[in-house]
GROMACS .gro file of N, CA, C and O in nm:
model
  320
    1MET      N    1  -1.055   8.126   3.327
    1MET     CA    2  -1.146   8.165   3.220
    1MET      C    3  -1.074   8.263   3.128
    1MET      O    4  -1.008   8.355   3.172
    2ASP      N    5  -1.086   8.244   2.998
    2ASP     CA    6  -1.024   8.333   2.899
    2ASP      C    7  -1.101   8.463   2.892
    2ASP      O    8  -1.223   8.466   2.902
    3SER      N    9  -1.027   8.573   2.872
    3SER     CA   10  -1.095   8.700   2.852
    3SER      C   11  -1.141   8.707   2.707
    3SER      O   12  -1.078   8.650   2.618
    4PRO      N   13  -1.249   8.778   2.681
    4PRO     CA   14  -1.300   8.785   2.543
    4PRO      C   15  -1.205   8.861   2.452
    4PRO      O   16  -1.134   8.950   2.496
    5SER      N   17  -1.204   8.823   2.326
    5SER     CA   18  -1.125   8.894   2.226
    5SER      C   19  -1.196   9.023   2.189
    5SER      O   20  -1.318   9.027   2.182
    6LEU      N   21  -1.117   9.126   2.165
    6LEU     CA   22  -1.173   9.252   2.119
    6LEU      C   23  -1.130   9.273   1.975
    6LEU      O   24  -1.012   9.262   1.943
    7LEU      N   25  -1.225   9.301   1.888
    7LEU     CA   26  -1.198   9.324   1.748
    7LEU      C   27  -1.235   9.468   1.714
    7LEU      O   28  -1.346   9.511   1.742
    8ASN      N   29  -1.143   9.541   1.656
    8ASN     CA   30  -1.166   9.681   1.621
    8ASN      C   31  -1.256   9.689   1.498
    8ASN      O   32  -1.228   9.630   1.397
    9ALA      N   33  -1.364   9.765   1.510
    9ALA     CA   34  -1.457   9.778   1.399
    9ALA      C   35  -1.495   9.925   1.381
    9ALA      O   36  -1.610   9.963   1.397
   10ARG      N   37  -1.397  10.006   1.345
   10ARG     CA   38  -1.421  10.150   1.330
   10ARG      C   39  -1.467  10.188   1.190
   10ARG      O   40  -1.481  10.305   1.159
   11SER      N   41  -1.487  10.092   1.105
   11SER     CA   42  -1.537  10.116   0.970
   11SER      C   43  -1.621   9.996   0.929
   11SER      O   44  -1.613   9.890   0.992
   12LEU      N   45  -1.700  10.013   0.824
   12LEU     CA   46  -1.780   9.899   0.775
   12LEU      C   47  -1.693   9.783   0.732
   12LEU      O   48  -1.726   9.668   0.755
   13SER      N   49  -1.579   9.813   0.668
   13SER     CA   50  -1.492   9.704   0.623
   13SER      C   51  -1.433   9.628   0.742
   13SER      O   52  -1.423   9.506   0.739
   14ARG      N   53  -1.395   9.699   0.847
   14ARG     CA   54  -1.342   9.631   0.966
   14ARG      C   55  -1.451   9.553   1.039
   14ARG      O   56  -1.426   9.445   1.093
   15LEU      N   57  -1.571   9.609   1.044
   15LEU     CA   58  -1.683   9.537   1.104
   15LEU      C   59  -1.709   9.407   1.029
   15LEU      O   60  -1.724   9.301   1.089
   16GLY      N   61  -1.709   9.416   0.897
   16GLY     CA   62  -1.730   9.297   0.815
   16GLY      C   63  -1.621   9.193   0.835
   16GLY      O   64  -1.648   9.073   0.846
   17ALA      N   65  -1.497   9.239   0.843
   17ALA     CA   66  -1.384   9.147   0.866
   17ALA      C   67  -1.396   9.079   1.002
   17ALA      O   68  -1.367   8.960   1.017
   18ALA      N   69  -1.443   9.153   1.102
   18ALA     CA   70  -1.460   9.095   1.235
   18ALA      C   71  -1.569   8.988   1.233
   18ALA      O   72  -1.551   8.880   1.291
   19VAL      N   73  -1.680   9.015   1.167
   19VAL     CA   74  -1.788   8.917   1.157
   19VAL      C   75  -1.739   8.793   1.082
   19VAL      O   76  -1.763   8.679   1.123
   20ARG      N   77  -1.667   8.815   0.972
   20ARG     CA   78  -1.614   8.702   0.894
   20ARG      C   79  -1.520   8.616   0.980
   20ARG      O   80  -1.527   8.493   0.980
   21ARG      N   81  -1.432   8.682   1.056
   21ARG     CA   82  -1.339   8.608   1.143
   21ARG      C   83  -1.415   8.526   1.246
   21ARG      O   84  -1.383   8.409   1.269
   22LEU      N   85  -1.514   8.587   1.310
   22LEU     CA   86  -1.593   8.513   1.409
   22LEU      C   87  -1.665   8.395   1.346
   22LEU      O   88  -1.670   8.286   1.404
   23ARG      N   89  -1.720   8.416   1.227
   23ARG     CA   90  -1.790   8.306   1.158
   23ARG      C   91  -1.694   8.191   1.128
   23ARG      O   92  -1.726   8.074   1.154
   24HIS      N   93  -1.576   8.225   1.079
   24HIS     CA   94  -1.474   8.122   1.051
   24HIS      C   95  -1.433   8.052   1.180
   24HIS      O   96  -1.421   7.929   1.182
   25ASP      N   97  -1.412   8.129   1.286
   25ASP     CA   98  -1.372   8.071   1.415
   25ASP      C   99  -1.477   7.974   1.466
   25ASP      O  100  -1.444   7.878   1.536
   26ARG      N  101  -1.605   7.998   1.435
   26ARG     CA  102  -1.713   7.910   1.479
   26ARG      C  103  -1.737   7.795   1.383
   26ARG      O  104  -1.822   7.710   1.407
   27GLY      N  105  -1.666   7.794   1.271
   27GLY     CA  106  -1.680   7.685   1.174
   27GLY      C  107  -1.811   7.689   1.097
   27GLY      O  108  -1.862   7.585   1.055
   28LEU      N  109  -1.865   7.810   1.076
   28LEU     CA  110  -1.992   7.824   1.006
   28LEU      C  111  -1.972   7.872   0.863
   28LEU      O  112  -1.882   7.953   0.837
   29THR      N  113  -2.056   7.827   0.774
   29THR     CA  114  -2.059   7.882   0.639
   29THR      C  115  -2.145   8.007   0.641
   29THR      O  116  -2.223   8.029   0.735
   30GLN      N  117  -2.137   8.086   0.536
   30GLN     CA  118  -2.224   8.203   0.526
   30GLN      C  119  -2.370   8.160   0.525
   30GLN      O  120  -2.454   8.223   0.590
   31ALA      N  121  -2.400   8.055   0.454
   31ALA     CA  122  -2.539   8.008   0.445
   31ALA      C  123  -2.590   7.964   0.582
   31ALA      O  124  -2.704   7.994   0.619
   32GLU      N  125  -2.507   7.894   0.658
   32GLU     CA  126  -2.549   7.848   0.791
   32GLU      C  127  -2.575   7.965   0.885
   32GLU      O  128  -2.677   7.967   0.956
   33LEU      N  129  -2.484   8.061   0.887
   33LEU     CA  130  -2.501   8.176   0.975
   33LEU      C  131  -2.622   8.260   0.933
   33LEU      O  132  -2.702   8.301   1.016
   34ALA      N  133  -2.635   8.282   0.804
   34ALA     CA  134  -2.748   8.361   0.754
   34ALA      C  135  -2.881   8.296   0.793
   34ALA      O  136  -2.972   8.363   0.842
   35ARG      N  137  -2.890   8.166   0.774
   35ARG     CA  138  -3.013   8.093   0.808
   35ARG      C  139  -3.042   8.105   0.958
   35ARG      O  140  -3.154   8.136   0.999
   36ALA      N  141  -2.940   8.084   1.042
   36ALA     CA  142  -2.959   8.088   1.187
   36ALA      C  143  -2.999   8.228   1.235
   36ALA      O  144  -3.077   8.242   1.329
   37ALA      N  145  -2.945   8.332   1.169
   37ALA     CA  146  -2.973   8.470   1.210
   37ALA      C  147  -3.098   8.527   1.144
   37ALA      O  148  -3.143   8.636   1.180
   38GLY      N  149  -3.152   8.457   1.047
   38GLY     CA  150  -3.272   8.506   0.980
   38GLY      C  151  -3.244   8.620   0.884
   38GLY      O  152  -3.328   8.709   0.867
   39VAL      N  153  -3.126   8.618   0.823
   39VAL     CA  154  -3.092   8.718   0.721
   39VAL      C  155  -3.061   8.643   0.592
   39VAL      O  156  -3.037   8.523   0.593
   40SER      N  157  -3.057   8.715   0.481
   40SER     CA  158  -3.022   8.648   0.356
   40SER      C  159  -2.871   8.631   0.347
   40SER      O  160  -2.794   8.707   0.406
   41ARG      N  161  -2.829   8.530   0.276
   41ARG     CA  162  -2.686   8.509   0.255
   41ARG      C  163  -2.627   8.629   0.183
   41ARG      O  164  -2.516   8.673   0.213
   42GLN      N  165  -2.701   8.685   0.089
   42GLN     CA  166  -2.654   8.802   0.014
   42GLN      C  167  -2.630   8.920   0.108
   42GLN      O  168  -2.533   8.994   0.093
   43TRP      N  169  -2.718   8.940   0.207
   43TRP     CA  170  -2.699   9.047   0.304
   43TRP      C  171  -2.572   9.022   0.385
   43TRP      O  172  -2.492   9.113   0.409
   44LEU      N  173  -2.550   8.896   0.426
   44LEU     CA  174  -2.431   8.861   0.503
   44LEU      C  175  -2.304   8.881   0.420
   44LEU      O  176  -2.203   8.931   0.471
   45VAL      N  177  -2.309   8.847   0.292
   45VAL     CA  178  -2.195   8.871   0.203
   45VAL      C  179  -2.163   9.020   0.200
   45VAL      O  180  -2.046   9.060   0.209
   46GLY      N  181  -2.265   9.104   0.189
   46GLY     CA  182  -2.245   9.248   0.190
   46GLY      C  183  -2.185   9.296   0.321
   46GLY      O  184  -2.094   9.380   0.323
   47LEU      N  185  -2.234   9.243   0.432
   47LEU     CA  186  -2.180   9.281   0.563
   47LEU      C  187  -2.033   9.243   0.573
   47LEU      O  188  -1.948   9.326   0.610
   48GLU      N  189  -2.000   9.120   0.538
   48GLU     CA  190  -1.862   9.074   0.550
   48GLU      C  191  -1.766   9.147   0.457
   48GLU      O  192  -1.648   9.158   0.485
   49SER      N  193  -1.817   9.198   0.347
   49SER     CA  194  -1.731   9.270   0.253
   49SER      C  195  -1.730   9.421   0.279
   49SER      O  196  -1.663   9.495   0.208
   50GLY      N  197  -1.805   9.465   0.380
   50GLY     CA  198  -1.808   9.607   0.413
   50GLY      C  199  -1.890   9.691   0.319
   50GLY      O  200  -1.874   9.812   0.312
   51ARG      N  201  -1.978   9.627   0.243
   51ARG     CA  202  -2.062   9.700   0.145
   51ARG      C  203  -2.208   9.699   0.189
   51ARG      O  204  -2.294   9.647   0.120
   52THR      N  205  -2.233   9.756   0.306
   52THR     CA  206  -2.369   9.759   0.357
   52THR      C  207  -2.406   9.900   0.400
   52THR      O  208  -2.429   9.926   0.517
   53PRO      N  209  -2.409   9.995   0.306
   53PRO     CA  210  -2.450  10.130   0.345
   53PRO      C  211  -2.591  10.125   0.400
   53PRO      O  212  -2.676  10.050   0.351
   54GLY      N  213  -2.616  10.201   0.504
   54GLY     CA  214  -2.746  10.196   0.567
   54GLY      C  215  -2.767  10.067   0.644
   54GLY      O  216  -2.879  10.019   0.654
   55LEU      N  217  -2.659  10.015   0.698
   55LEU     CA  218  -2.663   9.889   0.773
   55LEU      C  219  -2.777   9.889   0.875
   55LEU      O  220  -2.790   9.982   0.953
   56GLU      N  221  -2.856   9.787   0.872
   56GLU     CA  222  -2.968   9.775   0.965
   56GLU      C  223  -2.918   9.709   1.093
   56GLU      O  224  -2.878   9.593   1.094
   57MET      N  225  -2.917   9.788   1.201
   57MET     CA  226  -2.860   9.741   1.328
   57MET      C  227  -2.930   9.617   1.381
   57MET      O  228  -2.864   9.529   1.437
   58SER      N  229  -3.060   9.607   1.365
   58SER     CA  230  -3.130   9.490   1.418
   58SER      C  231  -3.080   9.361   1.351
   58SER      O  232  -3.068   9.258   1.418
   59LEU      N  233  -3.049   9.368   1.223
   59LEU     CA  234  -2.997   9.250   1.153
   59LEU      C  235  -2.855   9.220   1.201
   59LEU      O  236  -2.820   9.103   1.223
   60LEU      N  237  -2.773   9.323   1.216
   60LEU     CA  238  -2.637   9.303   1.266
   60LEU      C  239  -2.641   9.238   1.404
   60LEU      O  240  -2.567   9.143   1.431
   61LEU      N  241  -2.728   9.286   1.491
   61LEU     CA  242  -2.735   9.231   1.626
   61LEU      C  243  -2.781   9.086   1.625
   61LEU      O  244  -2.734   9.005   1.707
   62ARG      N  245  -2.869   9.049   1.532
   62ARG     CA  246  -2.910   8.908   1.521
   62ARG      C  247  -2.793   8.821   1.478
   62ARG      O  248  -2.776   8.710   1.530
   63VAL      N  249  -2.711   8.871   1.385
   63VAL     CA  250  -2.593   8.796   1.341
   63VAL      C  251  -2.496   8.781   1.458
   63VAL      O  252  -2.446   8.671   1.485
   64LEU      N  253  -2.469   8.890   1.529
   64LEU     CA  254  -2.377   8.883   1.643
   64LEU      C  255  -2.429   8.789   1.751
   64LEU      O  256  -2.351   8.715   1.812
   65ASP      N  257  -2.561   8.788   1.772
   65ASP     CA  258  -2.619   8.697   1.871
   65ASP      C  259  -2.593   8.553   1.833
   65ASP      O  260  -2.558   8.470   1.918
   66GLN      N  261  -2.608   8.520   1.706
   66GLN     CA  262  -2.582   8.382   1.660
   66GLN      C  263  -2.435   8.344   1.674
   66GLN      O  264  -2.403   8.227   1.690
   67LEU      N  265  -2.347   8.444   1.669
   67LEU     CA  266  -2.203   8.419   1.685
   67LEU      C  267  -2.160   8.425   1.832
   67LEU      O  268  -2.043   8.408   1.863
   68ASP      N  269  -2.256   8.446   1.922
   68ASP     CA  270  -2.228   8.462   2.064
   68ASP      C  271  -2.125   8.574   2.084
   68ASP      O  272  -2.026   8.559   2.153
   69ALA      N  273  -2.150   8.686   2.015
   69ALA     CA  274  -2.063   8.803   2.021
   69ALA      C  275  -2.149   8.924   2.053
   69ALA      O  276  -2.272   8.920   2.041
   70SER      N  277  -2.085   9.031   2.094
   70SER     CA  278  -2.161   9.152   2.126
   70SER      C  279  -2.091   9.274   2.068
   70SER      O  280  -1.974   9.269   2.032
   71LEU      N  281  -2.166   9.381   2.062
   71LEU     CA  282  -2.115   9.508   2.011
   71LEU      C  283  -2.089   9.596   2.132
   71LEU      O  284  -2.176   9.614   2.215
   72THR      N  285  -1.967   9.649   2.142
   72THR     CA  286  -1.931   9.737   2.251
   72THR      C  287  -1.886   9.869   2.193
   72THR      O  288  -1.812   9.872   2.095
   73ILE      N  289  -1.930   9.978   2.254
   73ILE     CA  290  -1.887  10.109   2.211
   73ILE      C  291  -1.793  10.164   2.316
   73ILE      O  292  -1.825  10.171   2.434
   74ARG      N  293  -1.673  10.199   2.271
   74ARG     CA  294  -1.571  10.253   2.360
   74ARG      C  295  -1.553  10.400   2.330
   74ARG      O  296  -1.541  10.440   2.214
   75ASP      N  297  -1.549  10.480   2.433
   75ASP     CA  298  -1.526  10.623   2.418
   75ASP      C  299  -1.376  10.647   2.401
   75ASP      O  300  -1.300  10.629   2.495
   76ASP      N  301  -1.334  10.682   2.279
   76ASP     CA  302  -1.193  10.704   2.251
   76ASP      C  303  -1.151  10.849   2.272
   76ASP      O  304  -1.037  10.885   2.250
   77HIS      N  305  -1.242  10.931   2.314
   77HIS     CA  306  -1.213  11.072   2.336
   77HIS      C  307  -1.126  11.087   2.460
   77HIS      O  308  -1.159  11.037   2.566
   78GLU      N  309  -1.014  11.152   2.444
   78GLU     CA  310  -0.924  11.173   2.559
   78GLU      C  311  -0.967  11.298   2.634
   78GLU      O  312  -0.978  11.406   2.577
   79SER      N  313  -0.994  11.282   2.761
   79SER     CA  314  -1.030  11.401   2.839
   79SER      C  315  -0.903  11.469   2.890
   79SER      O  316  -0.802  11.408   2.914
   80ALA      N  317  -0.914  11.600   2.901
   80ALA     CA  318  -0.798  11.679   2.943
   80ALA      C  319  -0.778  11.674   3.092
   80ALA      O  320  -0.855  11.639   3.170
   0.00000   0.00000   0.00000
C-alpha cells in the first residue's frame, strides 16, 4: 500500500496550490469539483489562487472530502 502524499500548506497560496494539484491529479475541472463539494466555482478559483481571506473551514473541508484528502496539523515547535 502506498503511503499518502503530504503537501505543505503553511500559507493560503500553498494551500490553494495543494488543492489545485489534488484536483488535477483526480482529473477534475474546477466546475466539477465545485459542484460536487457544493461550493461556487468562483470560491474554488479564489481558494486555488490563495485569495480567500476569511477562508470558511467548512467549505474547505467539503472540498477536501470530495478530493478524498484530509487536513493535518503538525506541531513544528521544537521542544528543548
